[in-house]
CSV table of C-alpha atoms and ligand atoms in Angstrom, one decimal:
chain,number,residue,atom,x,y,z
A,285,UNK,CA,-38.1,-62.5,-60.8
A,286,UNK,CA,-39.7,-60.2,-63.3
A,287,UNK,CA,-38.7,-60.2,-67.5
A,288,UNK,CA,-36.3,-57.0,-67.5
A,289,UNK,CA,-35.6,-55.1,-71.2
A,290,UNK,CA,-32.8,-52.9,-72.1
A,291,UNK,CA,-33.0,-51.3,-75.2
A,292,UNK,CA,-29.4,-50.3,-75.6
A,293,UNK,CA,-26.3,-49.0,-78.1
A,294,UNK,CA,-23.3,-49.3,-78.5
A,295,UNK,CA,-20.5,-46.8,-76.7
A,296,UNK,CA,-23.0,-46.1,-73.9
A,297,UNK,CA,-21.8,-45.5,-70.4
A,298,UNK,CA,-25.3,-45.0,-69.1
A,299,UNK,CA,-26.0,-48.5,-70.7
A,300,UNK,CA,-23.3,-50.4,-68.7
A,301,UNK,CA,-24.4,-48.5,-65.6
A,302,UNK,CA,-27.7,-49.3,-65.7
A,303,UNK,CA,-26.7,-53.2,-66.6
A,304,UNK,CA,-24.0,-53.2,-64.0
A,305,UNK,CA,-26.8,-52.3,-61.4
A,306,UNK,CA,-29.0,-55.6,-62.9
A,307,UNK,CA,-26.3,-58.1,-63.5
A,308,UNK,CA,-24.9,-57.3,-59.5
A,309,UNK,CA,-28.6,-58.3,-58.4
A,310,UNK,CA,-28.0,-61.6,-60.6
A,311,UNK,CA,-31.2,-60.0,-62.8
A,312,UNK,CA,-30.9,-62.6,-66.1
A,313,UNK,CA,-32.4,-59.4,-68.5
A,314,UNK,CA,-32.7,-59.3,-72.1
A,315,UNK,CA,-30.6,-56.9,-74.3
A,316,UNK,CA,-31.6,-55.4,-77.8
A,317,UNK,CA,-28.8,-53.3,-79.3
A,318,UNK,CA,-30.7,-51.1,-81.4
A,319,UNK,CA,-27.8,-50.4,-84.0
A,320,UNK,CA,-28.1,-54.4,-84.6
A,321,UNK,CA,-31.5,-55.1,-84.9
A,322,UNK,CA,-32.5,-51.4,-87.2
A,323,UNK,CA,-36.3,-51.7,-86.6
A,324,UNK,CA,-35.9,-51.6,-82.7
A,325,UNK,CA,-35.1,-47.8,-82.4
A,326,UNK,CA,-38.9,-47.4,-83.5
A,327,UNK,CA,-40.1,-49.7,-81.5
A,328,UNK,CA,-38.0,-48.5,-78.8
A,329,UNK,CA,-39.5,-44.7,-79.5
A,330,UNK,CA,-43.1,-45.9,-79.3
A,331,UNK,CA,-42.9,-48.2,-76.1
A,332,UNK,CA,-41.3,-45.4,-74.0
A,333,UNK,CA,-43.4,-42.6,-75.3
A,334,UNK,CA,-40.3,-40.8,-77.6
A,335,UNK,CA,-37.4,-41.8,-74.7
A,336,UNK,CA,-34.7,-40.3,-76.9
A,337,UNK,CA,-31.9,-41.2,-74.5
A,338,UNK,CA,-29.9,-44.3,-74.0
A,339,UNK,CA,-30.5,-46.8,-72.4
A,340,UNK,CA,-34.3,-47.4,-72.0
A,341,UNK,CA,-35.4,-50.2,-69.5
A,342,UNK,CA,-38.7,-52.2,-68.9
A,343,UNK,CA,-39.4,-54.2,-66.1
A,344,UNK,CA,-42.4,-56.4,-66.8
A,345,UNK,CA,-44.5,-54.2,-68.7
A,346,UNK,CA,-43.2,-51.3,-66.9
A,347,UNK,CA,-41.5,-48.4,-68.3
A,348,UNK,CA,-39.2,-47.8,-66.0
A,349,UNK,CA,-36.9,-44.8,-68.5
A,350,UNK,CA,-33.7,-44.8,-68.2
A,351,UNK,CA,-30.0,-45.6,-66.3
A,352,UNK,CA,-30.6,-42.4,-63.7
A,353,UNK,CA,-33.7,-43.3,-63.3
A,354,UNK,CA,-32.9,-47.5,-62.3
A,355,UNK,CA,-30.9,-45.7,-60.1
A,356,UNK,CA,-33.0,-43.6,-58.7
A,357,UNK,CA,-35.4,-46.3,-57.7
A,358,UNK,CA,-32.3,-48.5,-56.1
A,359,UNK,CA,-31.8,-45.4,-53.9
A,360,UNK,CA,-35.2,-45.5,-52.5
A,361,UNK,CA,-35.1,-49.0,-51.5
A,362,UNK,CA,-37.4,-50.3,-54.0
A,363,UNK,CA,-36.1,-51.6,-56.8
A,364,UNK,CA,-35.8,-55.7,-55.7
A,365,UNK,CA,-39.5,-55.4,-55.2
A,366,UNK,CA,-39.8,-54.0,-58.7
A,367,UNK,CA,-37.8,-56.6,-60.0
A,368,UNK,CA,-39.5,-59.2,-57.6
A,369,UNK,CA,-36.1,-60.2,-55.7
A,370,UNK,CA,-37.0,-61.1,-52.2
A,371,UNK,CA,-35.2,-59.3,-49.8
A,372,UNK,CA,-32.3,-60.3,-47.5
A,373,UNK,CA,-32.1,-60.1,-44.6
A,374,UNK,CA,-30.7,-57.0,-43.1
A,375,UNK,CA,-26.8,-57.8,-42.9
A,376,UNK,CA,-23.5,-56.0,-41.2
A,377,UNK,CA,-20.1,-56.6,-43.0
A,378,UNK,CA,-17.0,-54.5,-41.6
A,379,UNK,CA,-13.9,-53.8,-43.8
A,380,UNK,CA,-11.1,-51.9,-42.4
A,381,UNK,CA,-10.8,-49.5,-45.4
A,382,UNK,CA,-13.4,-48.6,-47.5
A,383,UNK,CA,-13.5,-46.4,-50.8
A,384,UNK,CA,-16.0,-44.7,-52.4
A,385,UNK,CA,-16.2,-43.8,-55.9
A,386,UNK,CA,-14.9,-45.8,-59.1
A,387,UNK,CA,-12.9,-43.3,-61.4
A,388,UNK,CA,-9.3,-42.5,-61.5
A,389,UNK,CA,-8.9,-41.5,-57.6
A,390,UNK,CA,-10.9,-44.4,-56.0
A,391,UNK,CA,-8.9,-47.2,-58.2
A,392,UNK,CA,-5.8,-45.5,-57.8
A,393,UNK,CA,-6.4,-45.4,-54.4
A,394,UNK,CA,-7.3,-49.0,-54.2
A,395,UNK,CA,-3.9,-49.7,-56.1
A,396,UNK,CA,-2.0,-48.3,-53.5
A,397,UNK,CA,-4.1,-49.8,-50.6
A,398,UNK,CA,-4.0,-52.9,-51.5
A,399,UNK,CA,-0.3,-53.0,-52.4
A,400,UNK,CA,-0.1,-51.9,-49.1
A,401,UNK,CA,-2.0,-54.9,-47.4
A,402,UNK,CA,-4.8,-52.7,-46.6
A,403,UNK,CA,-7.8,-54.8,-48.0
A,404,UNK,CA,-9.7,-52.4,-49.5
A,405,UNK,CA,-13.6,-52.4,-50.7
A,406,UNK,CA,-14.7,-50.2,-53.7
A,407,UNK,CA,-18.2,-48.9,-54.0
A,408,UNK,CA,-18.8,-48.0,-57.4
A,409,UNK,CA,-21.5,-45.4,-56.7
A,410,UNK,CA,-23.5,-44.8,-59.8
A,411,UNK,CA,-20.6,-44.0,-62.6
A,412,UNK,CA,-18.6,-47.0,-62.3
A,413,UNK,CA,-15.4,-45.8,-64.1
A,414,UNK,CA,-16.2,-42.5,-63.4
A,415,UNK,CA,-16.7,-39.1,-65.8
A,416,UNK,CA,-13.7,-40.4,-68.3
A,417,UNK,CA,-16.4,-43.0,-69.3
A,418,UNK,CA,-18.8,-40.6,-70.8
A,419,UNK,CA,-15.4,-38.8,-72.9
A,420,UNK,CA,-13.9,-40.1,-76.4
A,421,UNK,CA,-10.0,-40.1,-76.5
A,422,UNK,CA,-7.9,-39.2,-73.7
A,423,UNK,CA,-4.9,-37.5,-74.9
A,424,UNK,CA,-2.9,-36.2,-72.0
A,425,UNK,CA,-2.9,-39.1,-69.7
A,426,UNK,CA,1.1,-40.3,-69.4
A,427,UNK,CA,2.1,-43.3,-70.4
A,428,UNK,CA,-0.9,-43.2,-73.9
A,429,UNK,CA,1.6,-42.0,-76.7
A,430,UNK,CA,-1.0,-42.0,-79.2
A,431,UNK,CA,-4.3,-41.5,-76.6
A,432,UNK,CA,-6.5,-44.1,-75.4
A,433,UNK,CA,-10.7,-44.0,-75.2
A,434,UNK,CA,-11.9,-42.9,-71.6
A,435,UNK,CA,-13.7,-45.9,-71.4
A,436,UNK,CA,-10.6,-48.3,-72.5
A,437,UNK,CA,-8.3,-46.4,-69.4
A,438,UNK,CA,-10.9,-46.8,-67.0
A,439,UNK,CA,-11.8,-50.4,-67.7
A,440,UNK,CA,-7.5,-50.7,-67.7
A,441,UNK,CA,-7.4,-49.2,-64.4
A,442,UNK,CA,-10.3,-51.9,-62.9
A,443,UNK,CA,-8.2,-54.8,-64.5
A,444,UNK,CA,-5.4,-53.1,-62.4
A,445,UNK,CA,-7.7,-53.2,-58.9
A,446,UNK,CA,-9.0,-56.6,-59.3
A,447,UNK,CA,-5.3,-58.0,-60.2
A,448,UNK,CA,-4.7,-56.7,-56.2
A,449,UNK,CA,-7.2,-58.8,-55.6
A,450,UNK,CA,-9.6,-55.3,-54.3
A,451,UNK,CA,-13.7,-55.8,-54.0
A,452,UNK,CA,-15.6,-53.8,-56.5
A,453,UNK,CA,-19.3,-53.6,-55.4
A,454,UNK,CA,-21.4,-51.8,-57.7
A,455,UNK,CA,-23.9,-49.7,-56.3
A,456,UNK,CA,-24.8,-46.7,-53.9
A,457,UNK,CA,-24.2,-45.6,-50.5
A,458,UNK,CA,-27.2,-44.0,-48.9
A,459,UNK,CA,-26.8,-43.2,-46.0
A,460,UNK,CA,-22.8,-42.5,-43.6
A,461,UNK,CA,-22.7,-41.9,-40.4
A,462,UNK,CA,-19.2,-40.8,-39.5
A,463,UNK,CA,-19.6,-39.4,-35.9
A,464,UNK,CA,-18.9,-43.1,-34.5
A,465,UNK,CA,-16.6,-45.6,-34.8
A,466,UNK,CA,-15.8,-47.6,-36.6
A,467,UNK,CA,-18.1,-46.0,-38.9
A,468,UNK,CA,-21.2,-46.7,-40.3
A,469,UNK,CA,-22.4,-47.1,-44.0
A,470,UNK,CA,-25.6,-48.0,-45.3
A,471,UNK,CA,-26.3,-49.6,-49.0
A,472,UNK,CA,-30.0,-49.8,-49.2
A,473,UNK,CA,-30.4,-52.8,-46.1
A,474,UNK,CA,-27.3,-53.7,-45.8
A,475,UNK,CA,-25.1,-52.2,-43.0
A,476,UNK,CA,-21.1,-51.4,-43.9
A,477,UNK,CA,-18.6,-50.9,-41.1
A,478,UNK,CA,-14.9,-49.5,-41.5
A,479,UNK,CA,-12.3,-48.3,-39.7
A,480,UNK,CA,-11.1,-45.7,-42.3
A,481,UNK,CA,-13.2,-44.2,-45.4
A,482,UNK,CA,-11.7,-42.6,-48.6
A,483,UNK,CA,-14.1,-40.3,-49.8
A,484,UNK,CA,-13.5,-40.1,-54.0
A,485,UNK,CA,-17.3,-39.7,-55.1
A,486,UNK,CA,-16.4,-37.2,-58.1
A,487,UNK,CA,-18.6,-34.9,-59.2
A,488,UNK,CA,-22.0,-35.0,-61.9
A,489,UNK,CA,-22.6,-33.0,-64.9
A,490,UNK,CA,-24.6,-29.9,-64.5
A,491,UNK,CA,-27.8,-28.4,-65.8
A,492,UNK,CA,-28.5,-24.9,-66.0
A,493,UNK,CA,-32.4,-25.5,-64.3
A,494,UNK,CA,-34.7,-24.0,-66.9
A,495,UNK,CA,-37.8,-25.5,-66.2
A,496,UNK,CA,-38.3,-26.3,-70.4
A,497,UNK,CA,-34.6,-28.1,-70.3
A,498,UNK,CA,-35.6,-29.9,-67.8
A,499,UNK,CA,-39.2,-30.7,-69.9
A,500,UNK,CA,-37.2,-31.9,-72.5
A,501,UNK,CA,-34.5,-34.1,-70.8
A,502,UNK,CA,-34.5,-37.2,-72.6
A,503,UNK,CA,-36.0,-35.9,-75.5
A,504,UNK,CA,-33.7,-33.7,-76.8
A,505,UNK,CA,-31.5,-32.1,-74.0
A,506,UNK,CA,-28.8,-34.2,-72.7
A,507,UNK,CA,-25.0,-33.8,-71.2
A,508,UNK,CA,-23.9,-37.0,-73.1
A,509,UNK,CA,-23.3,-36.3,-76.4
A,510,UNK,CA,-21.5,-39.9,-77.0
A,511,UNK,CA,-25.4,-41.5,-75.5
A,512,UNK,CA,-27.3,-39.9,-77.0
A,513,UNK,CA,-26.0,-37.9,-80.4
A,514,UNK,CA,-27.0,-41.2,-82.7
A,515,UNK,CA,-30.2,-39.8,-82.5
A,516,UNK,CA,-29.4,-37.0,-84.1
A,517,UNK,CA,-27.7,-38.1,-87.3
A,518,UNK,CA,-27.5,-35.8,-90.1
A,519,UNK,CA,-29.6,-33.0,-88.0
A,520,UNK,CA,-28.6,-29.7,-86.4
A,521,UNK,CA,-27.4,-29.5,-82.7
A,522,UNK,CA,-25.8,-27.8,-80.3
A,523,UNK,CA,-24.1,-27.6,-77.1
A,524,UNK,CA,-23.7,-24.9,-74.1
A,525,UNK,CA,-20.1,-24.3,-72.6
A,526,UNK,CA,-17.2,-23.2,-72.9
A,527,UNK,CA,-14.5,-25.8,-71.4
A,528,UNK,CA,-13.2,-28.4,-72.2
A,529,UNK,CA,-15.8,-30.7,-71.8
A,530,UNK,CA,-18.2,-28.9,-75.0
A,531,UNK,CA,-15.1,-28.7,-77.5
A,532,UNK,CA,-14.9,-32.4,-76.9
A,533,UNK,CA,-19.0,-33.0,-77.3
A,534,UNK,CA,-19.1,-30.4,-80.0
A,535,UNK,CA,-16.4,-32.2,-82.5
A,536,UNK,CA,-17.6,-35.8,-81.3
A,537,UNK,CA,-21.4,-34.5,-82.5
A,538,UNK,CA,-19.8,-32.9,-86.0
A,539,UNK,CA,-19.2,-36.5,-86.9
A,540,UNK,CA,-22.9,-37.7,-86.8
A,541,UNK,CA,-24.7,-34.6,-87.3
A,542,UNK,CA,-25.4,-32.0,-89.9
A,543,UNK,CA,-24.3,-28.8,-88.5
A,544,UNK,CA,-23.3,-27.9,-84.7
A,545,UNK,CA,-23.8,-24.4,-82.2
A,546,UNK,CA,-21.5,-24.2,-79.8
A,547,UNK,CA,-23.3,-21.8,-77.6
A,548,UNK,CA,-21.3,-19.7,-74.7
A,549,UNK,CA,-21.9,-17.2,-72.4
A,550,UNK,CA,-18.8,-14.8,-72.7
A,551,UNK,CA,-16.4,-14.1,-75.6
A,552,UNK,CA,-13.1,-16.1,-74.1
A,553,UNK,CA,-13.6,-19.9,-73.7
A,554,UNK,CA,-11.9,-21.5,-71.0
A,555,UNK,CA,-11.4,-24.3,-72.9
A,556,UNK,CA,-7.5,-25.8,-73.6
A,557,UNK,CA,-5.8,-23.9,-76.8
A,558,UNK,CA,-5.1,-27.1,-78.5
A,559,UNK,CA,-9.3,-28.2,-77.9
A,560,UNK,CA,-10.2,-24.7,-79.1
A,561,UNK,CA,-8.1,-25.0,-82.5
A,562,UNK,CA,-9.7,-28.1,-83.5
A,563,UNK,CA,-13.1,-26.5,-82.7
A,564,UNK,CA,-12.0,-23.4,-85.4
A,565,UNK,CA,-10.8,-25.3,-87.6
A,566,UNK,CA,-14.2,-27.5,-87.7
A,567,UNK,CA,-16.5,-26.0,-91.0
A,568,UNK,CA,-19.5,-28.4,-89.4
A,569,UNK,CA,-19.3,-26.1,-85.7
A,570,UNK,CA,-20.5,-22.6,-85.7
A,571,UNK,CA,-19.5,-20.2,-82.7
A,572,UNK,CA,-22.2,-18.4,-81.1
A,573,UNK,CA,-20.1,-16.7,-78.2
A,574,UNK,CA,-21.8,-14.0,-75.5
A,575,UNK,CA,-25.4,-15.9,-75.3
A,576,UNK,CA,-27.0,-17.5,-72.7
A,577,UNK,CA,-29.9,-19.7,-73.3
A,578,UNK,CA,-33.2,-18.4,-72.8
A,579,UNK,CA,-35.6,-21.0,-73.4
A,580,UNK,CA,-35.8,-24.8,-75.1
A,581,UNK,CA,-39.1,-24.6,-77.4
A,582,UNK,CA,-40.3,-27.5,-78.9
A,583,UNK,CA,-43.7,-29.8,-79.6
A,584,UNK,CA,-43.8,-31.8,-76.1
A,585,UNK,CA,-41.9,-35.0,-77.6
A,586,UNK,CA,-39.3,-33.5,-79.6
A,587,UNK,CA,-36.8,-30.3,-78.9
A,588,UNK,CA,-37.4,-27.9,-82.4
A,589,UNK,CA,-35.4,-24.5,-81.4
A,590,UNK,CA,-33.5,-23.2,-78.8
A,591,UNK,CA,-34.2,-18.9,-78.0
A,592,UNK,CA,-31.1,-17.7,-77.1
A,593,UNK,CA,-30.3,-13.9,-75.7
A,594,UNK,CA,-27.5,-12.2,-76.2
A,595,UNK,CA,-25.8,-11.3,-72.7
A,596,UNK,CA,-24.8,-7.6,-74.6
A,597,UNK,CA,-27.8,-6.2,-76.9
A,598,UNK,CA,-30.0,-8.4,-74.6
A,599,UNK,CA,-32.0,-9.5,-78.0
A,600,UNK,CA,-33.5,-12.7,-78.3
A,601,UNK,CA,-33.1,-14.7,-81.4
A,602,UNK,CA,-34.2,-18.6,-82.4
A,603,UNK,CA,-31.9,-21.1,-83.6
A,604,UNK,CA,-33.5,-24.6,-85.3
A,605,UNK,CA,-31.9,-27.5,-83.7
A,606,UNK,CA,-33.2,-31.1,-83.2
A,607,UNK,CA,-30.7,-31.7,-79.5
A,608,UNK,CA,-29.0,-29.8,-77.2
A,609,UNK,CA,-26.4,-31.0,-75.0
A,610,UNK,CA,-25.4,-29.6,-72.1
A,611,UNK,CA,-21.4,-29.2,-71.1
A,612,UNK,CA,-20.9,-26.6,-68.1
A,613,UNK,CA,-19.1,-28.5,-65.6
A,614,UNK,CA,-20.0,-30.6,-62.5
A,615,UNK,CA,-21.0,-30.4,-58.6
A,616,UNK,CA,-19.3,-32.6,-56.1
A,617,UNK,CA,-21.0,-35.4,-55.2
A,618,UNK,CA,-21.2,-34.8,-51.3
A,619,UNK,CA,-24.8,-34.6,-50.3
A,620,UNK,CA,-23.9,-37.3,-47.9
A,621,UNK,CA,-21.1,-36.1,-45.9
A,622,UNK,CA,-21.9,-32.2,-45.9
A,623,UNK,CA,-23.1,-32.1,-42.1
A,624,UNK,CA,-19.9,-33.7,-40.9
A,625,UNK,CA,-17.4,-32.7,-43.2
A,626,UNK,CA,-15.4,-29.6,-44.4
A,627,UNK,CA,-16.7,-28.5,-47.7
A,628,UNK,CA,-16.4,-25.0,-49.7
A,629,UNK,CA,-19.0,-22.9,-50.7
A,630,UNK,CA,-19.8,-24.8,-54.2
A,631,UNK,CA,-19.7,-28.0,-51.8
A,632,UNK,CA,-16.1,-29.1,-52.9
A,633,UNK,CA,-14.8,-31.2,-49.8
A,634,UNK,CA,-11.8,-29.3,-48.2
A,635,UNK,CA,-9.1,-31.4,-47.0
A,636,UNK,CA,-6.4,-30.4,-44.6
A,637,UNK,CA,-3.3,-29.0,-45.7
A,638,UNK,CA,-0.7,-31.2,-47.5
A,639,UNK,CA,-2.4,-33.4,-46.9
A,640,UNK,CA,-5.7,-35.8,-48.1
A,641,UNK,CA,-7.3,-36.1,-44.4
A,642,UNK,CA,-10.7,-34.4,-43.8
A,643,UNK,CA,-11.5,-32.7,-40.6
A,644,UNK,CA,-13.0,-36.4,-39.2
A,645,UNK,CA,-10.2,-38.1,-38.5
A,646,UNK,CA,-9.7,-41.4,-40.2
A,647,UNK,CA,-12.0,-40.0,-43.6
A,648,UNK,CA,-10.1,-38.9,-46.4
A,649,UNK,CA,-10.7,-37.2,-49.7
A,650,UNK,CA,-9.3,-37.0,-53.3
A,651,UNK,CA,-10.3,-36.8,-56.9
A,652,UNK,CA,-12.7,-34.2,-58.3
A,653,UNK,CA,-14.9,-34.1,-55.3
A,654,UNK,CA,-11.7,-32.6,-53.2
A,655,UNK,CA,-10.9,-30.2,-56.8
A,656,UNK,CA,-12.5,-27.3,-58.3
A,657,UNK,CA,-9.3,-26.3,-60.0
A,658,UNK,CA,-7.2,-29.0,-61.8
A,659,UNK,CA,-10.0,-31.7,-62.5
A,660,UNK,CA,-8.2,-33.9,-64.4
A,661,UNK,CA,-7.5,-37.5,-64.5
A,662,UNK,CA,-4.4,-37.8,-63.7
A,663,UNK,CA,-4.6,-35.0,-60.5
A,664,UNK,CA,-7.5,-37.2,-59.9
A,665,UNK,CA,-5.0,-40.6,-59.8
A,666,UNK,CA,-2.7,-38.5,-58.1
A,667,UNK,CA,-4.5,-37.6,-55.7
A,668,UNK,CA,-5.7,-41.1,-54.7
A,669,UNK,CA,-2.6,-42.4,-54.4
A,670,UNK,CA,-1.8,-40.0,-51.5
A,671,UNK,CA,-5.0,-40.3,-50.1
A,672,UNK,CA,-3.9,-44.6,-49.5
A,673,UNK,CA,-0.7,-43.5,-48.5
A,674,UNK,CA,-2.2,-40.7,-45.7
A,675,UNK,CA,-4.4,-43.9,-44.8
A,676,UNK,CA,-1.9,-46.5,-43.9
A,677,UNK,CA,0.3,-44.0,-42.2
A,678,UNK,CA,-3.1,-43.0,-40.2
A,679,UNK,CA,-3.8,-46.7,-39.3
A,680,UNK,CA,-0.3,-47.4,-38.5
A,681,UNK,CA,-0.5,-44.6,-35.8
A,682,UNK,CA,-4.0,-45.8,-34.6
A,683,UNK,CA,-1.6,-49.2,-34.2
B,298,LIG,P1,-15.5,-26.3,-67.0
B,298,LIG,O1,-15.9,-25.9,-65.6
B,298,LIG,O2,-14.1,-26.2,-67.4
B,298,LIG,O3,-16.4,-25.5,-68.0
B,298,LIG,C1,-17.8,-25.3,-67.8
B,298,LIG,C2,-18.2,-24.3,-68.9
B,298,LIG,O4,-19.6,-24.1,-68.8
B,298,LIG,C3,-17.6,-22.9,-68.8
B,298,LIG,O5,-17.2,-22.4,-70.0
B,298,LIG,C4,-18.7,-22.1,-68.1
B,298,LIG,O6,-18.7,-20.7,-68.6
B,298,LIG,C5,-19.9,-22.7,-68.7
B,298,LIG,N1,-21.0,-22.5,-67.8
B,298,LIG,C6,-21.1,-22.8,-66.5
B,298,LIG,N2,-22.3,-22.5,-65.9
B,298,LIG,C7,-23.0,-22.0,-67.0
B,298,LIG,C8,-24.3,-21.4,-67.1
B,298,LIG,N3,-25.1,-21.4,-66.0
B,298,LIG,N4,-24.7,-21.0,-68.3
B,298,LIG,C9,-23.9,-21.0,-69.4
B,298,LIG,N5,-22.6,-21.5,-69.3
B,298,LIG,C10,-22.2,-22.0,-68.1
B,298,LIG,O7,-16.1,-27.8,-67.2
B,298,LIG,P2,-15.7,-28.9,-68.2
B,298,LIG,O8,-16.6,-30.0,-67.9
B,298,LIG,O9,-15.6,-28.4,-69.6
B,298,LIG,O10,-14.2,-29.4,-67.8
B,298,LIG,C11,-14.0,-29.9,-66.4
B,298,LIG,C12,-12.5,-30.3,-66.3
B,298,LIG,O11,-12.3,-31.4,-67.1
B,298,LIG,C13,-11.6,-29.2,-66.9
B,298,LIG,O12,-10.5,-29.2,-66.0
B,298,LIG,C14,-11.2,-29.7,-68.2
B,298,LIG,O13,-9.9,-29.3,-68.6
B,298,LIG,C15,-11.3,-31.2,-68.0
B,298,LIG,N6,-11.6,-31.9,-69.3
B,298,LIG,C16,-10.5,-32.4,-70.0
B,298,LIG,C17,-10.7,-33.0,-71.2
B,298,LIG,C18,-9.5,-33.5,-72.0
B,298,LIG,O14,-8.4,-33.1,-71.7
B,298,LIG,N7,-9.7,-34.4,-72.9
B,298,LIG,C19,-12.1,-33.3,-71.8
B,298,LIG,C20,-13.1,-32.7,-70.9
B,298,LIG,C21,-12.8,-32.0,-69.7
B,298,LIG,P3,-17.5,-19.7,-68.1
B,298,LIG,O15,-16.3,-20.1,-68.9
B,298,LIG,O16,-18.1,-18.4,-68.5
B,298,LIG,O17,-17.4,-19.9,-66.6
């Protein structure tokens, strides 16, 4: 097997993603923490050509880049060649109820199904622990009087599944075909058979698709400010949305940085009140409102400005900022099922009423791939638990 290299940091989702991925193919790989050993951000910088996110992973002498892209290669089938893992041979394994997706819906689920005698299987998919593992302090989940880190409830909630004994596999499923029974899953060459499916894949952070952010993703542009805003320590930032999601990246980022934007496209944010009066009241955030971004301008290897236009006078003006982090919202993840299964127009999976079924009997849905509305994580856990409760009442009547 080949020498594999993480350069890593602490609080990094993408870092235990990516070493999730390794350590479940038994890959032995070597971890440098760059906020232990100071002079390996530099040397980190110059071996991956200015890779300014986290983490960054070699393989050999390979730069591979970073945790989307280990995953990326996993999807195409290659990555145990890369890492010189011989493959095994093709292999079918049937479970009678399999979940996929790791965040609060599929664990709750897997609570609930496994309580229920129901063996379940969990497939992680890439986010093991879901979106709450890329957030700071969860304040509105019941039961957390004083709040509890996203990444603290999530690894809370998989202590929960394994205690019910449930199978967490980490990695992908690449392939479904649900038109047969029982049906039939693929995870690169192995073969998965089940009798019933829960279907919580979640949803991803978006982009907005200008060909410059995409230039300078990984150098500068980013939707994980808790990744990737060491970078940017005492330097000026700034972030695009209006939910939620950029309050919370724009008052993590005021910690580290100098000075934030918070950049939005109308004058009303959507965000929560409370979210929005900490933003205010912030004297490191300023509040551009009513601009979209125009362009991200910059040397090649490092972001410089953003040129923003105002959505009312049209003008263009230039902002300096060193990062810009992206925060306006998600798409479902359900490239997989879209042929077979019910899904709205932004590709949301639509279940049937009152109910977590989808229109294939014996596949059901919850979580934020089933929600453009509520998205939260406890709808999410909700959610779930109905979804293992529609499922044993569906196998019970299948006998
Ligand atoms: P949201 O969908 O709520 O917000 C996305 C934001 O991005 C909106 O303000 C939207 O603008 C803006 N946007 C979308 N597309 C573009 C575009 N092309 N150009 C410019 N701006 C764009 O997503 P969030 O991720 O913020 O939140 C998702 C859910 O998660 C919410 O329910 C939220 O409450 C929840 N959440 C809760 C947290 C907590 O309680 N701790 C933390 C984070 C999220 P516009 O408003 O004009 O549509």
């Amino acid at each position: 097997m080949k020498e594999v290299l993480v350069y890593s940091k602490y609080n990094c989702p993408f870092c235990d993603r990516a070493k999730e991925l390794l350590k479940s193919k038994g890959v032995d790989y070597k971890e440098i923490n760059v906020e232990d050993v100071p002079q390996a951000r530099e040397e980190m910088l110059k071996k991956s050509n200015g890779g300014k996110t986290f983490p960054q992973i070699f393989i050999g002498e390979e730069h591979v880049g970073g945790c989307d892209d280990l995953y990326a290669i996993e999807k195409e089938g290659k990555l145990n060649t890369k890492l010189g893992i011989e493959e095994a041979e093709s292999t079918t394994t049937h479970y009678p109820l399999v979940i996929l997706g790791a965040g609060p819906a599929g664990y709750t689920a897997a609570i609930y199904a496994a309580r229920a005698n129901l063996n379940p299987v969990i497939f992680t998919g890439e986010q093991k622990g879901g979106q709450l593992t890329t957030t700071t302090d969860v304040e509105n989940f019941p039961g957390f009087a004083k709040g509890i880190g996203g990444q603290a409830l999530m690894d809370e909630m998989e202590a929960q599944v394994k205690r019910f004994g449930t199978q967490i596999i980490v990695g992908t499923i690449t392939s479904a075909n649900l038109k047969q029974r029982p049906f039939i899953l693929e995870q690169g060459n192995k073969k998965i058979t089940t009798d019933a499916l829960i279907i919580a894949t979640g949803a991803t952070a978006k982009y907005l698709g200008i060909a410059s952010e995409e230039a300078y993703k990984g150098k500068g542009v980013s939707a994980c400010a808790t990744c990737d805003g060491f970078f940017y320590k005492g330097q000026d930032v700034a972030v695009i949305g209006g939910g939620d999601s950029a309050m919370e990246e724009a008052s993590y980022l005021s910690l580290i940085c100098n000075k934030v934007y918070l950049i939005h496209r109308r004058e009303e944010f959507r965000a929560s009140k409370a979210m929005q009066d900490r933003v205010n009241a912030n004297p490191k955030i300023e509040i551009i409102t009513s601009h979209t971004l125009d362009e991200v301008l910059g040397d090649t290897k490092e972001v410089k400005q953003l040129r923003l236009q105002s959505t009312i006078t049209k003008e263009k003006k230039e902002i300096d900022v060193s990062a810009l982090f992206l925060a306006v919202g998600h798409t479902p993840n359900t490239q997989l099922f879209k042929d077979v299964l019910t899904t709205d127009e932004a590709g949301y999976l639509v279940t049937q009423e009152r109910s977590t079924a989808m229109n294939v009997p014996g596949v059901f849905a919850c979580g934020d791939v089933t929600d453009p509305h509520y998205r939260q994580a406890i709808t999410a856990a909700g959610s779930g638990c109905q979804a293992a409760i529609d499922v044993e009442r569906w196998l019970v009547e299948q006998g």
